[in-house]
Coordinates of C-alpha atoms and ligand atoms in Angstrom, one line a residue:
M47 CA 123.0 264.3 185.8
I48 CA 120.2 261.9 186.5
I49 CA 119.5 261.1 190.1
V50 CA 117.5 258.0 190.7
P51 CA 115.8 257.7 194.1
V52 CA 116.0 254.4 195.9
V53 CA 112.7 254.1 197.7
G54 CA 112.5 250.5 198.9
P55 CA 110.2 250.1 200.8
T56 CA 112.2 247.0 201.8
M57 CA 116.0 246.6 201.8
S58 CA 115.8 243.9 199.2
K59 CA 113.6 246.1 196.9
A60 CA 116.1 249.0 197.5
L61 CA 119.0 246.7 196.4
S62 CA 117.1 245.5 193.3
Q63 CA 116.3 249.2 192.4
I64 CA 120.0 249.9 192.5
R65 CA 120.9 246.8 190.5
E66 CA 118.2 247.4 187.8
S67 CA 118.8 251.2 187.4
E68 CA 122.6 251.2 187.4
R69 CA 122.8 252.0 183.7
Y70 CA 120.3 254.8 183.8
A71 CA 121.5 256.6 187.0
D72 CA 124.4 258.9 187.3
I73 CA 123.7 259.2 191.0
F74 CA 121.4 257.3 193.4
E75 CA 119.5 259.0 196.2
L76 CA 119.0 256.8 199.2
R77 CA 115.6 257.8 200.6
L78 CA 116.2 256.7 204.2
D79 CA 112.8 257.9 205.2
L80 CA 111.1 255.6 202.6
I81 CA 113.1 252.4 203.2
N82 CA 112.2 250.2 206.2
E83 CA 115.1 249.7 208.6
P84 CA 117.6 251.1 206.1
D85 CA 121.2 249.8 206.1
P86 CA 123.2 252.7 204.5
A87 CA 126.5 250.8 204.5
R88 CA 125.0 247.8 202.6
L89 CA 123.3 250.2 200.0
V90 CA 126.6 252.0 199.5
R91 CA 128.4 248.8 198.9
A92 CA 125.8 247.7 196.4
S93 CA 126.1 250.8 194.2
K94 CA 128.8 251.6 191.6
R95 CA 127.4 255.1 191.4
P96 CA 127.9 258.1 193.8
L97 CA 125.1 258.4 196.3
V98 CA 123.0 261.1 198.0
A99 CA 121.6 260.3 201.5
T100 CA 118.2 261.9 202.2
C101 CA 116.0 261.4 205.2
R102 CA 113.1 263.7 204.4
P103 CA 111.0 264.7 207.5
S104 CA 107.2 264.8 207.3
W105 CA 107.2 268.6 207.8
E106 CA 109.0 268.8 204.4
G107 CA 106.8 266.3 202.6
G108 CA 108.8 263.1 203.5
K109 CA 107.9 260.1 205.6
F110 CA 110.3 260.5 208.5
T111 CA 108.5 261.2 211.8
G112 CA 111.2 260.6 214.4
S113 CA 113.2 263.2 216.2
E114 CA 115.8 265.5 214.6
S115 CA 118.6 263.9 216.5
V116 CA 117.7 260.4 215.3
R117 CA 117.4 261.8 211.8
A118 CA 120.9 263.4 212.1
Q119 CA 122.3 260.1 213.3
L120 CA 120.9 258.2 210.3
L121 CA 122.4 260.8 207.9
L122 CA 125.7 260.7 209.7
E123 CA 125.8 256.9 209.5
A124 CA 125.2 257.2 205.7
A125 CA 128.0 259.9 205.5
V126 CA 130.4 257.7 207.4
S127 CA 129.4 254.7 205.2
G128 CA 130.7 256.6 202.2
V129 CA 127.9 258.5 200.4
Q130 CA 129.2 261.5 198.5
Y131 CA 126.2 263.9 199.1
I132 CA 123.8 264.7 202.0
D133 CA 120.5 266.4 201.4
I134 CA 119.4 268.7 204.2
E135 CA 116.4 271.0 204.2
I136 CA 117.0 274.7 204.4
E137 CA 114.5 274.8 207.2
A138 CA 116.3 272.1 209.3
D139 CA 118.0 273.0 212.5
P140 CA 121.3 274.7 211.5
A141 CA 123.1 272.5 214.0
I142 CA 122.4 269.5 211.6
R143 CA 124.1 271.3 208.8
L144 CA 127.1 272.1 210.9
L145 CA 127.5 268.4 211.7
F146 CA 128.5 267.8 208.1
N147 CA 130.8 270.7 207.6
D148 CA 133.8 268.8 208.9
L149 CA 133.3 266.0 206.4
R150 CA 133.8 268.4 203.5
P151 CA 135.1 268.2 200.8
S152 CA 134.7 264.5 200.4
L153 CA 131.1 265.0 201.4
Q154 CA 129.0 267.6 199.6
V155 CA 125.9 269.2 201.0
I156 CA 122.7 269.7 199.0
I157 CA 120.5 272.3 200.7
S158 CA 116.9 271.8 199.6
H159 CA 113.5 273.4 199.9
H160 CA 110.2 271.9 198.9
K161 CA 107.1 274.1 198.7
R162 CA 103.8 272.6 199.6
A163 CA 101.1 272.3 196.8
G164 CA 99.2 275.5 196.5
S165 CA 101.9 277.8 198.1
R166 CA 102.5 281.1 196.4
F167 CA 106.1 282.3 196.1
R168 CA 108.4 284.6 194.3
V169 CA 111.4 282.8 192.7
A170 CA 113.8 285.7 193.4
S171 CA 113.0 285.6 197.1
E172 CA 113.2 281.8 197.3
Y173 CA 116.5 281.9 195.5
A174 CA 117.8 284.6 197.9
R175 CA 117.2 282.4 200.9
F176 CA 119.9 280.0 199.6
A177 CA 122.5 282.8 199.5
E178 CA 122.5 282.8 203.3
V179 CA 123.5 279.1 203.7
R180 CA 126.6 277.2 202.8
A181 CA 125.7 274.7 200.1
D182 CA 127.5 272.8 197.4
V183 CA 124.2 272.3 195.6
V184 CA 120.9 274.1 196.0
K185 CA 117.6 272.4 195.3
F186 CA 114.2 274.0 195.0
A187 CA 111.0 272.0 194.3
Y188 CA 107.3 273.0 194.1
H189 CA 104.0 271.8 192.6
A190 CA 103.1 272.8 189.1
D191 CA 99.4 273.3 188.3
D192 CA 100.2 273.8 184.6
A193 CA 103.2 273.4 182.2
S194 CA 103.5 277.2 182.3
D195 CA 104.5 276.9 186.0
C196 CA 107.8 275.3 184.8
R197 CA 108.9 278.9 184.3
F198 CA 109.7 279.1 188.0
A199 CA 112.1 276.2 187.8
F200 CA 113.7 277.7 184.7
E201 CA 114.0 281.1 186.4
F202 CA 115.6 279.6 189.5
L203 CA 118.2 277.7 187.3
R204 CA 119.0 280.9 185.4
L205 CA 119.7 282.8 188.6
A206 CA 121.9 279.9 189.8
R207 CA 123.8 279.8 186.5
R208 CA 124.4 283.6 186.8
D209 CA 126.0 283.0 190.2
R210 CA 127.8 279.8 189.0
R211 CA 126.0 277.7 191.6
K212 CA 125.1 274.0 191.1
A213 CA 121.3 273.9 191.2
I214 CA 118.4 271.6 190.9
A215 CA 114.9 273.0 190.3
I216 CA 111.9 270.8 189.9
A217 CA 108.2 271.5 189.1
M218 CA 106.5 268.5 190.7
G219 CA 103.4 266.7 189.5
P220 CA 102.2 265.7 186.0
F221 CA 102.3 269.3 184.7
G222 CA 105.9 269.7 185.6
E223 CA 107.5 267.2 183.3
P224 CA 109.4 269.8 181.1
S225 CA 111.3 270.9 184.1
R226 CA 112.6 267.4 184.6
V227 CA 113.6 267.0 180.9
L228 CA 115.0 270.4 180.0
Y229 CA 117.0 271.2 183.2
R230 CA 120.4 271.2 181.4
I231 CA 119.2 273.8 178.9
F232 CA 118.7 276.2 181.7
G233 CA 122.0 275.3 183.4
G234 CA 120.6 272.8 185.9
W235 CA 123.1 270.4 187.6
A236 CA 120.8 267.4 187.9
T237 CA 117.2 266.1 187.8
F238 CA 115.4 263.2 189.5
A239 CA 113.9 260.3 187.6
S240 CA 112.4 257.1 189.0
A241 CA 113.8 253.6 188.9
G242 CA 110.6 252.6 187.2
A243 CA 106.8 253.0 187.3
G244 CA 105.7 252.8 190.9
A245 CA 109.1 253.7 192.3
E246 CA 108.6 257.5 192.3
S247 CA 109.8 259.5 195.3
A248 CA 107.8 262.5 194.2
P249 CA 104.8 263.1 191.9
G250 CA 105.6 263.6 188.2
Q251 CA 108.9 261.7 188.2
I252 CA 109.3 259.8 184.9
P253 CA 111.4 256.6 184.6
A254 CA 115.1 257.2 184.2
A255 CA 115.2 254.8 181.2
E256 CA 112.7 257.1 179.4
L257 CA 114.4 260.3 180.4
R258 CA 117.7 259.0 179.0
E259 CA 116.6 256.9 176.0
V260 CA 113.6 258.8 174.7
F261 CA 114.5 262.4 175.7
G262 CA 118.3 262.1 175.9
A263 CA 118.0 264.6 178.7
H264 CA 121.6 264.0 179.9
L265 CA 122.9 265.2 176.5
L266 CA 121.0 268.5 176.3
N267 CA 122.9 271.8 176.7
T268 CA 122.2 275.5 176.5
R269 CA 122.2 275.5 172.7
T270 CA 119.6 272.7 172.4
R271 CA 116.5 273.8 170.4
V272 CA 113.3 272.9 172.2
F273 CA 110.2 271.5 170.5
G274 CA 107.2 269.9 172.1
L275 CA 103.6 268.8 172.1
L276 CA 101.1 271.3 173.5
G277 CA 97.7 270.1 174.7
D278 CA 95.8 268.2 177.4
P279 CA 96.0 265.2 177.6
V280 CA 99.4 264.6 176.2
A281 CA 100.7 261.8 178.4
H282 CA 100.2 259.0 175.9
S283 CA 101.4 260.8 172.9
K284 CA 103.9 259.1 170.6
G285 CA 105.4 262.5 169.6
P286 CA 108.4 262.3 171.9
L287 CA 109.3 258.8 170.6
I288 CA 109.1 259.8 167.0
H289 CA 110.6 263.3 167.0
N290 CA 113.4 262.6 169.4
A291 CA 114.5 259.6 167.3
Q292 CA 114.4 261.7 164.1
F293 CA 116.4 264.5 165.8
R294 CA 119.0 262.0 166.9
K295 CA 119.3 260.3 163.5
A296 CA 119.6 263.7 161.8
G297 CA 122.3 264.7 164.3
L298 CA 120.3 267.8 165.4
N299 CA 120.8 269.3 168.9
A300 CA 117.1 269.4 169.6
V301 CA 114.6 267.8 172.0
Y302 CA 110.9 267.3 171.9
C303 CA 108.9 267.1 175.1
R304 CA 105.3 267.1 176.3
F305 CA 103.7 270.4 177.6
R306 CA 100.5 269.5 179.3
T307 CA 98.7 272.8 179.8
Q308 CA 95.2 274.1 180.6
N309 CA 96.3 277.7 180.5
L310 CA 97.2 278.5 176.9
R311 CA 97.7 282.2 177.5
A312 CA 100.2 281.7 180.3
F313 CA 102.0 279.0 178.3
M314 CA 102.3 281.2 175.2
R315 CA 103.5 284.1 177.3
H316 CA 106.0 282.4 179.6
I317 CA 107.2 279.1 177.9
A318 CA 106.7 279.6 174.2
P319 CA 109.4 282.3 173.9
D320 CA 112.0 279.6 174.7
L321 CA 110.6 277.2 172.1
E322 CA 111.4 276.6 168.4
G323 CA 108.3 274.7 167.5
L324 CA 105.2 272.9 168.7
S325 CA 102.8 270.2 167.7
V326 CA 99.4 271.3 168.8
T327 CA 96.7 268.9 169.9
I328 CA 93.3 268.9 171.6
P329 CA 92.0 271.4 172.8
F330 CA 94.2 274.1 171.3
K331 CA 94.4 273.6 167.6
E332 CA 92.0 276.4 167.0
T333 CA 92.7 278.8 169.9
V334 CA 96.5 278.7 169.4
I335 CA 96.1 280.8 166.3
R336 CA 95.4 283.9 168.2
Y337 CA 98.9 283.8 169.8
L338 CA 100.8 283.4 166.6
A339 CA 102.4 286.2 164.6
R340 CA 101.0 284.6 161.4
T341 CA 99.4 281.5 159.9
D342 CA 99.8 280.1 156.5
R343 CA 96.9 279.7 154.1
S344 CA 96.0 276.1 155.1
A345 CA 95.8 276.9 158.8
R346 CA 93.9 280.1 158.2
E347 CA 91.3 278.5 156.0
I348 CA 90.9 275.4 158.1
G349 CA 90.9 277.6 161.2
A350 CA 93.2 275.2 163.0
S351 CA 96.9 274.8 163.3
N352 CA 98.5 271.5 164.5
T353 CA 102.1 272.7 163.8
V354 CA 103.8 275.9 165.0
F355 CA 107.4 276.8 164.1
R356 CA 109.7 279.8 164.5
R357 CA 110.7 281.9 161.4
N358 CA 112.8 285.0 161.9
G359 CA 112.0 285.0 165.6
K360 CA 108.3 284.8 165.2
L361 CA 105.9 281.9 165.7
V362 CA 104.0 280.8 162.6
G363 CA 101.2 278.3 162.3
T364 CA 100.6 275.7 159.7
N365 CA 98.4 272.5 159.3
T366 CA 100.1 269.3 158.4
D367 CA 97.0 267.1 159.1
A368 CA 95.3 268.2 155.9
P369 CA 97.9 267.4 153.2
A370 CA 99.0 264.3 155.2
A371 CA 95.5 262.8 155.1
L372 CA 95.1 263.5 151.4
E373 CA 98.6 262.2 150.6
S374 CA 97.6 258.9 152.2
I375 CA 94.2 258.8 150.5
E376 CA 95.6 259.6 147.0
R377 CA 97.9 256.6 147.2
A378 CA 94.7 254.6 146.9
I379 CA 92.5 256.9 144.7
S380 CA 92.8 260.3 143.1
A381 CA 90.5 262.8 145.0
R382 CA 89.5 264.8 141.9
G383 CA 85.8 264.2 141.0
K384 CA 85.3 261.6 143.7
R385 CA 82.4 261.7 146.2
F386 CA 83.8 261.9 149.8
L387 CA 81.7 261.3 152.8
I388 CA 83.5 262.5 156.0
V389 CA 82.1 261.2 159.2
G390 CA 82.8 263.6 162.1
A391 CA 83.0 267.4 162.5
G392 CA 86.0 267.9 164.7
G393 CA 89.5 269.0 163.7
A394 CA 90.4 265.9 161.7
A395 CA 87.1 266.2 159.7
R396 CA 87.7 269.8 159.0
A397 CA 91.3 269.2 157.8
V398 CA 90.2 266.4 155.4
A399 CA 87.2 268.4 154.1
Y400 CA 89.3 271.4 153.3
E401 CA 92.1 269.5 151.5
A402 CA 89.7 267.1 149.7
R403 CA 87.7 270.0 148.3
R404 CA 90.9 271.9 147.4
R405 CA 91.9 268.8 145.3
G406 CA 88.6 268.7 143.5
A407 CA 86.6 266.2 145.4
D408 CA 82.8 266.4 145.9
V409 CA 82.7 266.6 149.8
R410 CA 79.9 265.8 152.2
V411 CA 80.2 265.7 156.0
T412 CA 78.0 264.0 158.5
N413 CA 78.2 264.1 162.3
R414 CA 76.4 262.7 165.3
T415 CA 75.5 266.2 166.2
D416 CA 73.9 267.7 163.0
A417 CA 74.4 271.3 164.1
R418 CA 78.2 270.8 164.0
S419 CA 78.0 269.2 160.4
R420 CA 76.1 272.3 159.3
I421 CA 78.6 274.7 160.7
L422 CA 81.6 272.8 159.3
A423 CA 79.9 272.5 155.9
R424 CA 79.3 276.2 155.8
R425 CA 82.8 277.1 156.8
M426 CA 84.5 274.6 154.4
K427 CA 82.0 275.3 151.6
V428 CA 81.0 271.6 151.3
S429 CA 77.6 270.0 151.8
W430 CA 76.3 267.9 154.7
L431 CA 74.2 264.9 155.3
P432 CA 71.9 264.5 158.3
W433 CA 73.2 261.8 160.7
K434 CA 69.9 259.8 160.4
E435 CA 70.2 259.6 156.7
F436 CA 73.8 258.5 157.0
K437 CA 72.8 255.7 159.4
N438 CA 70.0 254.6 157.2
G439 CA 72.0 255.1 154.0
R440 CA 72.4 252.7 151.2
R441 CA 75.4 251.1 149.5
G442 CA 77.0 253.5 146.9
I443 CA 76.5 256.5 149.2
A444 CA 80.1 257.6 148.4
D445 CA 83.4 256.6 146.7
V446 CA 85.5 257.4 149.8
I447 CA 84.3 257.2 153.4
V448 CA 86.5 258.8 156.0
N449 CA 86.0 258.0 159.7
A450 CA 87.1 261.3 161.3
T451 CA 85.6 260.4 164.7
S452 CA 87.4 258.8 167.6
V453 CA 85.1 255.8 167.4
G454 CA 87.2 252.6 167.2
M455 CA 90.2 254.0 169.1
V456 CA 91.6 252.1 172.1
P457 CA 89.9 251.1 174.4
D458 CA 86.9 251.3 172.2
V459 CA 88.2 248.8 169.6
G460 CA 85.6 246.6 167.9
R461 CA 83.2 249.5 167.3
S462 CA 82.6 251.2 164.0
V463 CA 80.5 254.3 163.3
V464 CA 80.0 253.3 159.7
P465 CA 77.1 250.8 159.0
K466 CA 78.5 247.6 157.4
R467 CA 76.2 247.8 154.3
L468 CA 78.0 251.1 153.3
V469 CA 81.5 249.8 153.2
C470 CA 81.3 247.8 150.0
G471 CA 83.0 249.2 146.9
I472 CA 84.6 252.2 148.5
V473 CA 87.9 253.4 149.7
A474 CA 87.7 253.3 153.5
V475 CA 89.9 255.8 155.4
D476 CA 90.3 255.9 159.1
A477 CA 91.7 258.8 161.1
V478 CA 92.1 256.5 164.1
Y479 CA 95.6 255.1 164.3
N480 CA 95.6 253.2 167.5
P481 CA 94.9 250.5 166.6
P482 CA 96.2 250.8 163.1
V483 CA 93.6 248.3 161.8
T484 CA 90.1 249.3 163.1
R485 CA 86.7 247.6 163.0
F486 CA 85.7 249.9 160.2
L487 CA 88.8 248.9 158.1
I488 CA 88.2 245.2 158.8
D489 CA 84.6 245.5 157.6
A490 CA 85.7 247.3 154.5
R491 CA 88.4 244.9 153.7
R492 CA 86.1 242.0 154.1
S493 CA 83.7 243.5 151.6
G494 CA 86.6 243.9 149.1
S495 CA 87.1 247.6 149.6
R496 CA 90.5 249.3 149.6
V497 CA 91.5 250.7 153.0
V498 CA 93.8 253.6 154.2
S499 CA 95.0 253.3 157.8
G500 CA 95.1 256.2 160.2
M501 CA 98.7 255.1 160.9
D502 CA 99.7 255.9 157.4
W503 CA 98.1 259.4 157.7
F504 CA 99.7 259.8 161.2
L505 CA 103.2 259.0 159.8
N506 CA 102.7 261.3 156.9
Q507 CA 101.9 264.2 159.2
A508 CA 104.8 263.3 161.5
V509 CA 107.2 263.3 158.5
R510 CA 105.8 266.8 157.4
Q511 CA 106.1 268.1 160.9
A512 CA 109.6 266.7 161.3
K513 CA 110.6 268.6 158.2
V514 CA 109.1 271.8 159.5
F515 CA 111.1 271.2 162.7
G516 CA 114.4 271.0 160.7
V517 CA 114.9 267.3 159.9
R518 CA 115.9 267.4 156.3
R519 CA 115.1 263.8 155.4
P520 CA 112.7 262.3 158.0
D521 CA 112.7 258.5 158.1
P522 CA 109.2 257.0 158.2
L523 CA 110.6 253.5 158.6
L524 CA 112.5 254.6 161.7
M525 CA 109.2 256.2 163.0
L526 CA 107.3 252.9 162.5
R527 CA 110.1 250.9 164.1
T528 CA 110.3 253.3 167.1
L529 CA 106.5 253.0 167.6
R530 CA 106.5 249.3 167.3
R531 CA 109.3 248.9 169.8
H532 CA 107.5 251.1 172.4
T533 CA 103.9 250.0 171.8
P534 CA 103.5 246.3 171.3
A535 CA 99.8 246.8 170.7
T536 CA 100.5 248.6 167.4
Ligands
NAP154 P1 87.5 266.1 167.9 O1 87.7 267.4 167.4 O2 87.3 265.8 169.4 O3 86.2 265.5 167.2 C1 85.7 264.2 167.5 C2 84.5 263.8 166.6 O4 84.1 262.5 166.9 C3 83.3 264.7 166.7 O5 82.8 264.9 165.4 C4 82.4 263.8 167.6 O6 81.0 264.1 167.3 C5 82.7 262.5 167.0 N1 82.4 261.4 168.0 C6 82.9 261.2 169.2 N2 82.4 260.1 169.7 C7 81.4 259.6 168.9 C8 80.5 258.6 168.9 N3 80.4 257.7 169.9 N4 79.7 258.4 167.8 C9 79.7 259.3 166.8 N5 80.6 260.3 166.7 C10 81.4 260.5 167.7 O7 88.7 265.1 167.5 P2 89.6 265.2 166.2 O8 90.8 266.0 166.6 O9 88.8 265.5 165.0 O10 90.1 263.6 166.1 C11 89.2 262.6 165.8 C12 90.0 261.3 165.6 O11 91.0 261.5 164.6 C13 90.8 261.0 166.9 O12 90.8 259.6 167.1 C14 92.2 261.4 166.5 O13 93.2 260.7 167.2 C15 92.2 261.1 165.1 N6 93.2 261.9 164.3 C16 94.2 261.2 163.6 C17 95.1 261.9 162.9 C18 96.1 261.1 162.2 O14 97.2 261.6 161.9 N7 95.8 259.8 161.8 C19 95.1 263.3 162.9 C20 94.1 264.0 163.5 C21 93.2 263.3 164.3 P3 80.2 265.2 168.1 O15 80.5 266.5 167.4 O16 78.8 264.8 168.0 O17 80.7 265.2 169.6

């Protein structure tokens, strides 16, 4: 169930939050501590959904600073007005809890506990505290410093499922997103999602519309297979849009979420065992390999894996960037015998250099930092061109020029790393896909050159990845349409 907090801060804003989120919320939470002069009866009348009344005191991370008796009165007023749930902190005076016992069973009590950021705890002990109180639902929230910290929420939910208790467990903050998306997989009763950006009642809440429409969080169950994007940053990734739409179209019980982590070791140890596959991005494409049972030849030779999947229970790494890039390029020109100049020496450059050489191209790399070109050239068995020579180079320097740097990517649109005089009579390939038409490609097209957009490469790799994740016939058109719908800039 998706609970949407109504946070005001004015009554009219609170009423519009209820109106606008009605179709995304299963339950509304009236945050009486965040709404100025709240009128619970009016809010109850405005909602077609069941309601939770919460008046979080400042000692538990809320905004209410009045006395406990005034707080109890406010909650009682909400209960009498017809809310179905009351949230009371486990550390509140037990007398407050007793007040609501008589209103059962039409009123249910959620007993909650919120750890302060930086607190250390053992999940088993935290869970055990709830055994001592009478609660219809137990709720535990804490701050996550890494996606791997979501394991505490999952562990809490597993304990509650064992005891057949309704439970909510949330890892707050930007690293805790998986706990908000995957709760049903671990037996959670509900999660919290905001009415929209800026209406969060706790850090890390994502909009209810996104939770429902992109992740389909309300449809997941204990048999759902979990995939995701591993890296940092991951917030603006298009992966969830693309892969979840493919899973839905293919009728697969699977979900794809974002795992923002800075602690790869903890993530691979505590979260990866519950996963079926991963897309891997900066900064882990190389380091992830050491945590895998095996890698295929491409990932091994490139020294980087952007795709991880489970085979016979073991995690295996492959690289879909490399064949995807060449598939796009070879729609414009066959690689065999052509002179490729790859600009950049990061993961994208490495993947193109490997696959272009494998397909018979004559490959040179050049990079702002010459030392990195040298290293890449040695490893990929290709040659390299000093950056200065590239910048002073002449027309005809290559048949294919690949921009494998991030230059030209939003917000840096309008810049190109390739001098204009070099773009004539070539096939110009850009790794950058946001925007899909970069300055480099515009320059090349104006000089009559053929161009290959990073968007084409991106979609190719997403199609390959979707296949690895079990989608038999991925639909690139659906991918493109999904991207267009959610990012007007593309
Ligand atoms: P990376 O490993 O961080 O490498 C970045 C490269 O860009 C380095 O060679 C860096 O040079 C160079 N660079 C950065 N700023 C520069 C500047 N101002 N002038 C000149 N060179 C500059 O990144 P990556 O993973 O290879 O990704 C590179 C780009 O490709 C990104 O935009 C990424 O989104 C895109 N990409 C697209 C696809 C796709 O499917 N279309 C797939 C993979 C990557 P130094 O070594 O000197 O720092």
